[in-house]
Coordinates of C-alpha atoms in Angstrom, one line a residue:
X1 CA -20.2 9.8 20.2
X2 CA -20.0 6.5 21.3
X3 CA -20.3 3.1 18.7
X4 CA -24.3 2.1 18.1
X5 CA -25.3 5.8 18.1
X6 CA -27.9 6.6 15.9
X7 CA -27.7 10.3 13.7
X8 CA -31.2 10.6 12.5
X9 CA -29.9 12.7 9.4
X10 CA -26.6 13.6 8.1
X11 CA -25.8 15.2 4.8
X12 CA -22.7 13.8 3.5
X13 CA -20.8 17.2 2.1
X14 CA -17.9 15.4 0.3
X15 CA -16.0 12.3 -0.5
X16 CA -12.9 11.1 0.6
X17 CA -9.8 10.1 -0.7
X18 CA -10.7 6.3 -0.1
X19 CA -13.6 7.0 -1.9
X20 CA -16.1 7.1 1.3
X21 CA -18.6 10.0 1.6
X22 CA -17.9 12.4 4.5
X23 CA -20.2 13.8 7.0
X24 CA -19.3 16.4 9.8
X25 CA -21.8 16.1 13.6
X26 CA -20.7 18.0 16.5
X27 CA -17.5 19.0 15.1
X28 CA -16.6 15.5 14.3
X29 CA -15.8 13.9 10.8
X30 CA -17.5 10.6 9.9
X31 CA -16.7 7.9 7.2
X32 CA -20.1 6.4 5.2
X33 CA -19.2 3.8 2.7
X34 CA -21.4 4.0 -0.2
X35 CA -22.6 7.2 0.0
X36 CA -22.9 10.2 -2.4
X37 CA -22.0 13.7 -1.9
X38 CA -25.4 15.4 -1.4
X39 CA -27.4 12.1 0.3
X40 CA -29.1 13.0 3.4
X41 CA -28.9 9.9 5.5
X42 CA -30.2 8.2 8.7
X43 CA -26.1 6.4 10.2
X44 CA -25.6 3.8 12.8
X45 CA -21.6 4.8 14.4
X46 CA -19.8 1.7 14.0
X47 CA -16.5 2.9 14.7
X48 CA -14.8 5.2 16.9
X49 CA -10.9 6.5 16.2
X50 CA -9.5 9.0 17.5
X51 CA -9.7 11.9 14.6
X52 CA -13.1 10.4 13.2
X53 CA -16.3 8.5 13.2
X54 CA -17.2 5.3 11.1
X55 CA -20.8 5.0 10.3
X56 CA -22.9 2.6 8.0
X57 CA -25.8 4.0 6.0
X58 CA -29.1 2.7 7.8
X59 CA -31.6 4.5 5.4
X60 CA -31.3 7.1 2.3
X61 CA -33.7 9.8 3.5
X62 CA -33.0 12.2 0.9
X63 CA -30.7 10.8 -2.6
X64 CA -28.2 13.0 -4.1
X65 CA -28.9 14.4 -7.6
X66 CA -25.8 12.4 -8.3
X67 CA -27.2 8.8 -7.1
X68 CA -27.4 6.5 -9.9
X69 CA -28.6 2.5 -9.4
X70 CA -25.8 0.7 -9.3
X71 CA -25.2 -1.6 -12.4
X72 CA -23.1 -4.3 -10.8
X73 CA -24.8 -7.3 -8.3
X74 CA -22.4 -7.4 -6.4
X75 CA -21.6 -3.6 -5.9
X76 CA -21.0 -3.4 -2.0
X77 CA -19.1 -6.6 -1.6
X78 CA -17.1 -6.3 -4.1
X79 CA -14.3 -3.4 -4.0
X80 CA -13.5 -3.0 -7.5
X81 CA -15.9 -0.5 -8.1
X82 CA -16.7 1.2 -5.4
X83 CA -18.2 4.5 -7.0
X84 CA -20.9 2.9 -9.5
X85 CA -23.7 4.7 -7.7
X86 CA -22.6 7.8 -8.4
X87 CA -22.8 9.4 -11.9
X88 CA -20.4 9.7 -14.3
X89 CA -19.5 13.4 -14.6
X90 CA -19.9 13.4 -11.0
X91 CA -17.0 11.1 -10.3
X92 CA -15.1 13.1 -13.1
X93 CA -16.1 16.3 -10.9
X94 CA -14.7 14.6 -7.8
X95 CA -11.0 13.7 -9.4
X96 CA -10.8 16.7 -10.7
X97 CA -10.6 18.3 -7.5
X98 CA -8.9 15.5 -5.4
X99 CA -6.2 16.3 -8.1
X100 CA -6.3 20.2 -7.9
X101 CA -6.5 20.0 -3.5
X102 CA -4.1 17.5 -3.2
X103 CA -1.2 19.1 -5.3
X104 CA -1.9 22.7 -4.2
X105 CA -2.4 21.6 -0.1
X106 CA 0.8 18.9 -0.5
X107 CA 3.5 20.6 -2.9
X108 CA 2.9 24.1 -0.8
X109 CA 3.8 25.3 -4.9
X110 CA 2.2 28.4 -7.0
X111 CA 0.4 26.1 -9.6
X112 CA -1.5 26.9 -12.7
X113 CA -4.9 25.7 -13.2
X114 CA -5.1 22.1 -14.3
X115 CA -6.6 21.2 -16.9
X116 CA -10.4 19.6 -17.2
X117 CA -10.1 15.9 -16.6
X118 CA -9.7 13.5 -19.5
X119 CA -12.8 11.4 -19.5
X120 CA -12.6 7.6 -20.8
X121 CA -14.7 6.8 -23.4
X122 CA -15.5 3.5 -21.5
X123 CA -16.9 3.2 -18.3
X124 CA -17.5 -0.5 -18.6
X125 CA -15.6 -3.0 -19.5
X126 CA -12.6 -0.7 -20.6
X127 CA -10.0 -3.5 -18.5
X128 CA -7.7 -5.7 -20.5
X129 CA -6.3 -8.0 -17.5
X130 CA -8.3 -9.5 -14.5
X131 CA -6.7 -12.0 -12.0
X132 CA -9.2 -14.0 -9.9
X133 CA -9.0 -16.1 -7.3
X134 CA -10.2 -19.9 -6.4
X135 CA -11.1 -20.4 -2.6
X136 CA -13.0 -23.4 -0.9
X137 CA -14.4 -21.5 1.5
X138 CA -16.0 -18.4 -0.6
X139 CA -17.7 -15.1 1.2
X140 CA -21.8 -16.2 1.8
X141 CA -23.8 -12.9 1.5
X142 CA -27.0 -12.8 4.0
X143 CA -29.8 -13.9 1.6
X144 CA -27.8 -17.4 0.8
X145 CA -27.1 -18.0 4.7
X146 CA -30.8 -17.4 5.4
X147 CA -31.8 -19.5 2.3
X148 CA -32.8 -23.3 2.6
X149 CA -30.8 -24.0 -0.5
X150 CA -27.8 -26.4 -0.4
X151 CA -24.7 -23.8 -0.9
X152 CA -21.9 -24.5 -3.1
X153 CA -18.8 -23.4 -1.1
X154 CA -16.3 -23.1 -3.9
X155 CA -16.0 -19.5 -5.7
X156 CA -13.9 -17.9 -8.0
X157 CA -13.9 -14.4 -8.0
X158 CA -12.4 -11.5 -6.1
X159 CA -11.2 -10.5 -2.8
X160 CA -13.2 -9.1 -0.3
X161 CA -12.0 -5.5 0.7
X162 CA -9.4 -6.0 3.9
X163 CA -10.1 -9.7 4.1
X164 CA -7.6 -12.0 2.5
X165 CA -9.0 -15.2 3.3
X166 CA -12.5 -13.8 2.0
X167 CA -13.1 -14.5 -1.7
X168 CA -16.4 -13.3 -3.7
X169 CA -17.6 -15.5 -6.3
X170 CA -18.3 -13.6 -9.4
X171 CA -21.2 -14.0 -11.5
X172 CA -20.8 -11.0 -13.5
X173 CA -18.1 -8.6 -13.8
X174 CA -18.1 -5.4 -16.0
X175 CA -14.4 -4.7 -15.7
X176 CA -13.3 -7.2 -19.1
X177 CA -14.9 -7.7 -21.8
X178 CA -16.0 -11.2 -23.4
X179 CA -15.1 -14.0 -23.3
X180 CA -13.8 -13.4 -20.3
X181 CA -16.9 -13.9 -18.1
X182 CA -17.6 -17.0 -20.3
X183 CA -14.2 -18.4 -19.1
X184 CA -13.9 -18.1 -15.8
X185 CA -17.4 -19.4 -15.6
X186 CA -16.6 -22.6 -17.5
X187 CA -13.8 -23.1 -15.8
X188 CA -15.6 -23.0 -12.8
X189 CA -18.6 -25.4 -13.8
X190 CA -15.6 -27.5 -15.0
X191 CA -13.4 -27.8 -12.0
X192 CA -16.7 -28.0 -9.7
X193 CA -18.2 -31.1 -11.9
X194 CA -15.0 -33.0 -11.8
X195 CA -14.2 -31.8 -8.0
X196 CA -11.3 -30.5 -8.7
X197 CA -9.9 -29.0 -5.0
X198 CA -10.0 -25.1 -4.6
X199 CA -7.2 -23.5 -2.5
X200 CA -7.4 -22.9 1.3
X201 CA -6.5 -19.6 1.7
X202 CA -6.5 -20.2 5.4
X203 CA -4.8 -23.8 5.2
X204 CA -2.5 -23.2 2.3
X205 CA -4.0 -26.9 0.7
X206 CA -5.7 -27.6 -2.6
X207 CA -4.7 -27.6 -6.0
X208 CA -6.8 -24.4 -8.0
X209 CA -5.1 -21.1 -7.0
X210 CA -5.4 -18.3 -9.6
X211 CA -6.7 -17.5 -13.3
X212 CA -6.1 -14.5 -15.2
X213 CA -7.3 -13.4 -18.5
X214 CA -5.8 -11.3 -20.9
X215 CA -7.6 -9.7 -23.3
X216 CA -6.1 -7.2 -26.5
X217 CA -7.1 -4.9 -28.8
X218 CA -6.2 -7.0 -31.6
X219 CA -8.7 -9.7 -30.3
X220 CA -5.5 -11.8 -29.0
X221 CA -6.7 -13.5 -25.6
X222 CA -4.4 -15.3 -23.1
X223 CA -5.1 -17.4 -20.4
X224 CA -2.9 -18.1 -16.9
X225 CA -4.1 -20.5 -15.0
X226 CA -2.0 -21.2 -11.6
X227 CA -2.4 -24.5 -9.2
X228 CA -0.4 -25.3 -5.7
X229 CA 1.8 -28.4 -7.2
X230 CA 2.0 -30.7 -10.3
X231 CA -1.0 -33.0 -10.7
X232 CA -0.9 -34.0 -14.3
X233 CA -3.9 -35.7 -14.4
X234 CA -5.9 -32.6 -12.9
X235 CA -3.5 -30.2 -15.2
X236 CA -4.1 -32.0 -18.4
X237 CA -8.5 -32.2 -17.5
X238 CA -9.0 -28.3 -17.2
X239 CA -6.4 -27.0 -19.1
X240 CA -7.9 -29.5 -22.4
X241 CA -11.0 -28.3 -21.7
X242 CA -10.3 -24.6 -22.0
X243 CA -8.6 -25.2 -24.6
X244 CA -11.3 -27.1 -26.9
X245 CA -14.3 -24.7 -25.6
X246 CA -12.7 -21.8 -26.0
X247 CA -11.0 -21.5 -29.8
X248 CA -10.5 -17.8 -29.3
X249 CA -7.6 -18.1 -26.8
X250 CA -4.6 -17.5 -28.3
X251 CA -2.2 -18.2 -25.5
X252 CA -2.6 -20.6 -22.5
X253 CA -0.2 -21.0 -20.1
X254 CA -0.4 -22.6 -16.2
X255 CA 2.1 -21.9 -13.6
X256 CA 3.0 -24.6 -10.6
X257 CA 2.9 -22.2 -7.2
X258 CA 3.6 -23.7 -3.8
X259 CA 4.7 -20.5 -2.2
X260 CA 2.0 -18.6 0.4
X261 CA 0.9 -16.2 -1.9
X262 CA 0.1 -15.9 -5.8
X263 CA 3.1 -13.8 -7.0
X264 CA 4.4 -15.5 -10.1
X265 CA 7.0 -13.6 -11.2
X266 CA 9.8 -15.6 -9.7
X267 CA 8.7 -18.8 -11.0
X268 CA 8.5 -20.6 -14.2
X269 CA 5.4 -20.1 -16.7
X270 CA 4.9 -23.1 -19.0
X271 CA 2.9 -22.9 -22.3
X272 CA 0.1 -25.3 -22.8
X273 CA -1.3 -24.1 -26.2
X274 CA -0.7 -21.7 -28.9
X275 CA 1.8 -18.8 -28.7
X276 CA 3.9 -17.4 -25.9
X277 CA 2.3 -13.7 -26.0
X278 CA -0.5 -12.3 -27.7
X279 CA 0.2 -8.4 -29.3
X280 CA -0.9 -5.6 -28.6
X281 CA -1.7 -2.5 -31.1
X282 CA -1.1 1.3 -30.0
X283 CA -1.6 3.9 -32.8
X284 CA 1.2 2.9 -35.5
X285 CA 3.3 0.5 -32.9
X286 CA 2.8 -3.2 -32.2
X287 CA 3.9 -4.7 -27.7
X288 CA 4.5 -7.6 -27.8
X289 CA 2.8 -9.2 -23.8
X290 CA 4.3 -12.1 -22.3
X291 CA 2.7 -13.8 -19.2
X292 CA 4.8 -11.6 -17.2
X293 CA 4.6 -8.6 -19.0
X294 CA 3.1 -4.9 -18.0
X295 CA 1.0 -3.6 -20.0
X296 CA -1.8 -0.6 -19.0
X297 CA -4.8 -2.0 -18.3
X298 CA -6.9 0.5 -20.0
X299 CA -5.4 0.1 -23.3
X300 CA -7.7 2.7 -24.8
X301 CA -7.0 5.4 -22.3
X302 CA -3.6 4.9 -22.1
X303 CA -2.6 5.5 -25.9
X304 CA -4.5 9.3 -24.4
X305 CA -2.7 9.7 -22.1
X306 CA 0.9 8.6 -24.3
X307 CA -0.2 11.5 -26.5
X308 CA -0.4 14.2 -23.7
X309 CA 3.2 12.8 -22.4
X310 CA 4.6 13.4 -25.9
X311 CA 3.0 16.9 -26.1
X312 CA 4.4 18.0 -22.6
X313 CA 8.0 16.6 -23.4
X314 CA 8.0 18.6 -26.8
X315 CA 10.2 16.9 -28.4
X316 CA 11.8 17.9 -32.3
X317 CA 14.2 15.0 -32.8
X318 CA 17.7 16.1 -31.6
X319 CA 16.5 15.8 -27.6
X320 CA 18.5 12.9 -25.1
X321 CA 15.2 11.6 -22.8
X322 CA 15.9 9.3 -20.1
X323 CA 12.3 7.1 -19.1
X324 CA 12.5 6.6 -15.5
X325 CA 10.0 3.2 -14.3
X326 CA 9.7 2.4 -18.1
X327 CA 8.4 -0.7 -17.4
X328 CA 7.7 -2.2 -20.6
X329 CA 9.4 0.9 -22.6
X330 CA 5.9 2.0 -23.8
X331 CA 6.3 5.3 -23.3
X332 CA 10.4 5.3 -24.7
X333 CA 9.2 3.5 -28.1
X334 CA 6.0 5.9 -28.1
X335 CA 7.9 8.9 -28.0
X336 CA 11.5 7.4 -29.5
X337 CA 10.4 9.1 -33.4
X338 CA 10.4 12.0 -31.7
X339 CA 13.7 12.2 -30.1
X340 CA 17.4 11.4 -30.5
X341 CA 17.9 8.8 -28.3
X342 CA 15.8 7.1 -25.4
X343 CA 16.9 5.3 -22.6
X344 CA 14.6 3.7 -19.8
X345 CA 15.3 2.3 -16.4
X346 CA 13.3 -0.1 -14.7
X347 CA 13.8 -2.1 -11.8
X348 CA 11.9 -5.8 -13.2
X349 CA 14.3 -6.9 -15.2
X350 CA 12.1 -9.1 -17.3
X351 CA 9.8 -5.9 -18.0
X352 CA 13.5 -4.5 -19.6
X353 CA 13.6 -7.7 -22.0
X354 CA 10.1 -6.9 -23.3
X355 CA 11.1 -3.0 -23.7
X356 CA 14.0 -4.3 -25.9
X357 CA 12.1 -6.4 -27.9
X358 CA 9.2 -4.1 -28.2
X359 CA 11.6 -2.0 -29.7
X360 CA 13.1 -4.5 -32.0
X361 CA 9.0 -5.0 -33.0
X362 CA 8.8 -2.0 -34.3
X363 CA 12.2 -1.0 -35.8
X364 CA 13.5 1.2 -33.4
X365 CA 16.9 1.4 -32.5
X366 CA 17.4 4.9 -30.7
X367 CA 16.5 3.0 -27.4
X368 CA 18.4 1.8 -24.4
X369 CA 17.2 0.1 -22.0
X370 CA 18.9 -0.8 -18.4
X371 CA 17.4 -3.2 -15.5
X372 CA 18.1 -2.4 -11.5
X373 CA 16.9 0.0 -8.7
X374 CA 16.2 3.4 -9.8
X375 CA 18.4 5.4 -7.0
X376 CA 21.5 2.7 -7.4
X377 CA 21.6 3.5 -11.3
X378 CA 20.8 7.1 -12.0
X379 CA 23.7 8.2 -10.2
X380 CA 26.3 10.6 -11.3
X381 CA 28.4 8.1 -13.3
X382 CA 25.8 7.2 -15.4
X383 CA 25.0 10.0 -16.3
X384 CA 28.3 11.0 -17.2
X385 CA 28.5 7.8 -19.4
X386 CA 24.9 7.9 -21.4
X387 CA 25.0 12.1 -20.7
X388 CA 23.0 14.3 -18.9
X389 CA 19.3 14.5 -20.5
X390 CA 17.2 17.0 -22.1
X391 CA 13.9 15.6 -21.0
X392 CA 12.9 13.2 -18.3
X393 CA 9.5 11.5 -18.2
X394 CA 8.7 9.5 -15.3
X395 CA 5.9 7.0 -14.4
X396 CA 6.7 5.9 -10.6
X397 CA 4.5 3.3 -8.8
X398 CA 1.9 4.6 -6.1
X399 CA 4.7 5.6 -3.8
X400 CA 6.0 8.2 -5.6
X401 CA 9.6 8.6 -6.7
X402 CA 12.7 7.3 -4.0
X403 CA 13.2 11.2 -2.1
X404 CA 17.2 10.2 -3.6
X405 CA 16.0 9.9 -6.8
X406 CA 13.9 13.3 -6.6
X407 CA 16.4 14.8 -5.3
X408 CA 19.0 14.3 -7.5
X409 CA 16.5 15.3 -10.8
X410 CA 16.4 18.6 -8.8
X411 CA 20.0 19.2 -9.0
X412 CA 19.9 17.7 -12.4
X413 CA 17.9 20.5 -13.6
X414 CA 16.9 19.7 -17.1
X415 CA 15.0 21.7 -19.5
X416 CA 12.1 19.5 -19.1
X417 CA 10.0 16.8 -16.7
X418 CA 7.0 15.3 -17.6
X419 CA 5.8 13.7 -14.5
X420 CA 3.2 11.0 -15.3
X421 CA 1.4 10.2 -11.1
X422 CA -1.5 7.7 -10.4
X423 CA -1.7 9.1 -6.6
X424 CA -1.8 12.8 -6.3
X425 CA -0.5 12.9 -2.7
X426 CA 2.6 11.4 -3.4
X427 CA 2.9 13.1 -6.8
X428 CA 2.5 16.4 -4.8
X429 CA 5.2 15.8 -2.4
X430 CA 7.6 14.7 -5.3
X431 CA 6.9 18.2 -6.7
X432 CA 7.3 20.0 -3.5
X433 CA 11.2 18.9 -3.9
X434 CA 11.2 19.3 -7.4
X435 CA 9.7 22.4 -6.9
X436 CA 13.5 24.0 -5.9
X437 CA 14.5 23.8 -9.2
X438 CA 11.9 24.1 -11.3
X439 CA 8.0 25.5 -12.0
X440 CA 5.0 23.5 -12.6
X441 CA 4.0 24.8 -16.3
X442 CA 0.4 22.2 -17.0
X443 CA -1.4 19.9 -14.8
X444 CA -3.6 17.4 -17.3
X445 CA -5.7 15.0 -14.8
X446 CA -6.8 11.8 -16.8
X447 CA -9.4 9.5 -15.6
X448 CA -8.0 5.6 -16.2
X449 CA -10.5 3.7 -14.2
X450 CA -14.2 4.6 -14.1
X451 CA -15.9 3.8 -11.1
X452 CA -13.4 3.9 -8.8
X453 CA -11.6 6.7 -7.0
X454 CA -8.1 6.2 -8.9
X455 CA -7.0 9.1 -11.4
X456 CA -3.6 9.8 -13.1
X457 CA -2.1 13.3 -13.8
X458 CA 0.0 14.6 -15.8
X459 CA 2.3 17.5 -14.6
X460 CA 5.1 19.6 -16.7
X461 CA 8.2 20.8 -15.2
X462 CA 10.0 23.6 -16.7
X463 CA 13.5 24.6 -15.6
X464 CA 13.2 27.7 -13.6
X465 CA 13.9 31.3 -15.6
X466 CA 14.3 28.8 -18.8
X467 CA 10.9 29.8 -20.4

């Protein structure tokens, strides 16, 4: 099939792992954004590669029982949630068994039937950090170009999918709760009253680059705002204002970027007003979050899925756990009652400060906690210095674990792993090494962020012939 040909009707039979809805015609696989498993639909073929078809929807003839309105206005353009038009317990259906085919297909292991996937109780607003983006030159959708209104160029929003000089402005998003719509829309009206420059994301010129909100459980709120150099005048305008409108902030900071992109965590972060962090609350334990600080975005979900990690790792007090990626040692203090002694590894070594001191919040001092990359310290001699674990949780990025670091937990061969993975395929090839030494006992899928294709899962390790 060639690009501009029509398919009168396709029924889309599944979804992929982007989170597009797949169709199959004349043995050939093709990609529709924004469908739903179970639409019949009329597709224009808008791109041709060599294993498969791309195709935009050009009518619903028949709607899946799973089609829901989206809720969003700017569902479509905006990629943060792509999967609002289908239903919940249709999304949760769909995780589930990315989760299940992935690890079986990938890992080539004998594995036990996971779990059902832990639902979140939110579905909206269930984020506690946004970062969005000033541009000069913001993404037009068709009804404004064909309007006879004057536009307003300037936006502050969110990237469009693939396009990084493309910004949506947002009017609405459902990701955060209030006030953090209310800010960035003040800020906004602000900066576009007293023409105060956006950022050329083409050009690299203007002075407006980036705001983020933080928001907390204990009603703490922080505000980031970055600019492109040091105006004073511009600085000491906008950053007044949010501070007098908006009383609820607890923490507002700005940061003075010229590099070409708007990774701060290299450069200095200056407090404007109020404290240097706000707190967060997790069950009995306090984190302290810093402007640089990590910190799981669903807040809510997370303390979930903490409680499943400390169930899998089994702990009864006398056990030696080593917290690979600990980030900002939330698990390690979550689970440090529970054990002997707890020592994390991270590479940021500013995330290892705020482990320490999280620690030091809460009174607990069977934690250690070391900074540097993950296969250049957990090597043999430290091992033999700190000693050789009982348990190891781990929490690697999307890319899954170092293979030097897998393979060395396979020789390690500890009683337990508790494997914490936000992409199933890489999770699953982690586990096919792993899978030498030791046998896959639970698989808990969780779901972290409704509305979009992303899910966590939890998997136990038990040493083999140690049950």
């Amino acid at each position: 099939m060639e690009k501009g040909t029509i398919i009168d009707s396709l029924e889309i039979t599944d979804i992929s792992s982007e989170g597009k809805g797949v169709g199959r015609v004349e043995g050939q696989v093709v990609f529709i954004k924004e469908t739903v498993p179970g639409d019949v639909v009329k597709v224009k073929i808008v791109g041709k590669r060599k294993r498969f078809l791309e195709g935009i929807t050009e009518k619903i003839i028949e709607a899946s029982p799973d089609r829901v309105e989206p809720f969003c206005e700017h569902f479509g353009l905006c990629g943060g949630c792509k999967w609002q038009h289908m239903n919940y317990d249709a999304q949760l259906r769909h995780k589930q068994a990315y989760v299940e085919e992935n690890l079986r297909k990938l890992s080539g292991l004998k594995l036990p039937i996971a779990a059902p996937i832990l639902e979140s109780k939110k579905t909206t607003f269930y984020r506690n950090k946004l970062e969005y983006t000033f541009s000069n030159f913001r993404w037009l959708t068709r009804e404004e170009i064909d309007s006879d209104t004057r536009l307003i160029h300037s936006g502050l929003g969110f990237h469009i999918t693939g396009r990084f000089d493309k910004m949506l402005n947002i009017n609405k998003c459902w990701l955060q709760r209030d006030p953090s719509n209310e800010i960035r829309l003040a800020v906004k009206g602000f900066a576009d009253k007293h023409c105060i420059p956006y950022f050329d994301l083409r050009k690299q010129e203007g002075f407006l680059r980036n705001l983020i909100i933080r928001t907390a459980s204990t009603g703490d709120v922080m505000v980031i705002l970055q600019v492109a150099y040091r105006n004073q005048e511009w600085l000491a305008l906008i950053l007044n204002f949010i501070k007098e409108k908006f009383s609820s902030i607890t923490s507002l900071h700005y940061v003075v970027n010229g590099k070409g992109n708007d990774s701060f965590h290299d450069l200095d972060v200056r407090l404007f007003s109020g404290k240097d962090h706000i707190m967060e609350e997790m069950g009995d334990l306090k984190f302290r979050i810093g402007p640089k600080s990590f910190y799981q975005t669903n807040a809510e979900q997370a303390y979930e899925l903490y409680k499943i990690v400390a169930e899998y790792a089994g702990l009864t007090g006398e056990e030696l756990v080593y917290d690979l990626y600990t980030g900002a040692g939330t698990i390690a203090n979550f689970v440090a009652g529970n054990a002997k002694k707890i020592i994390g590894i991270e590479y940021a070594a500013a995330a290892i400060e705020d482990a320490k001191l999280n620690s030091k919040i809460n009174g607990i001092t069977n934690t250690d906690f070391f900074a540097g990359d993950m296969k250049k310290i957990l090597v043999d001699d430290f091992i033999s210095r700190h000693g050789k674990p009982d348990v190891i949780i781990t929490d690697p990025p999307r890319a899954g674990m170092h293979p030097e670091v897998t393979r060395l937990l396979a020789d390690l061969k500890v009683s337990r792993i508790v494997y914490l993975g936000c992409n199933p395929a890489t999770q699953a090839r982690d586990l096919k090494v792993l899978g030498r030494s030791y046998e896959v006992i639970k698989i808990q899928p969780i779901d972290m962020f409704p509305q979009t294709r992303h899910v966590e899962c939890v998997v136990l390790l038990q040493l083999c012939n140690s049950k």
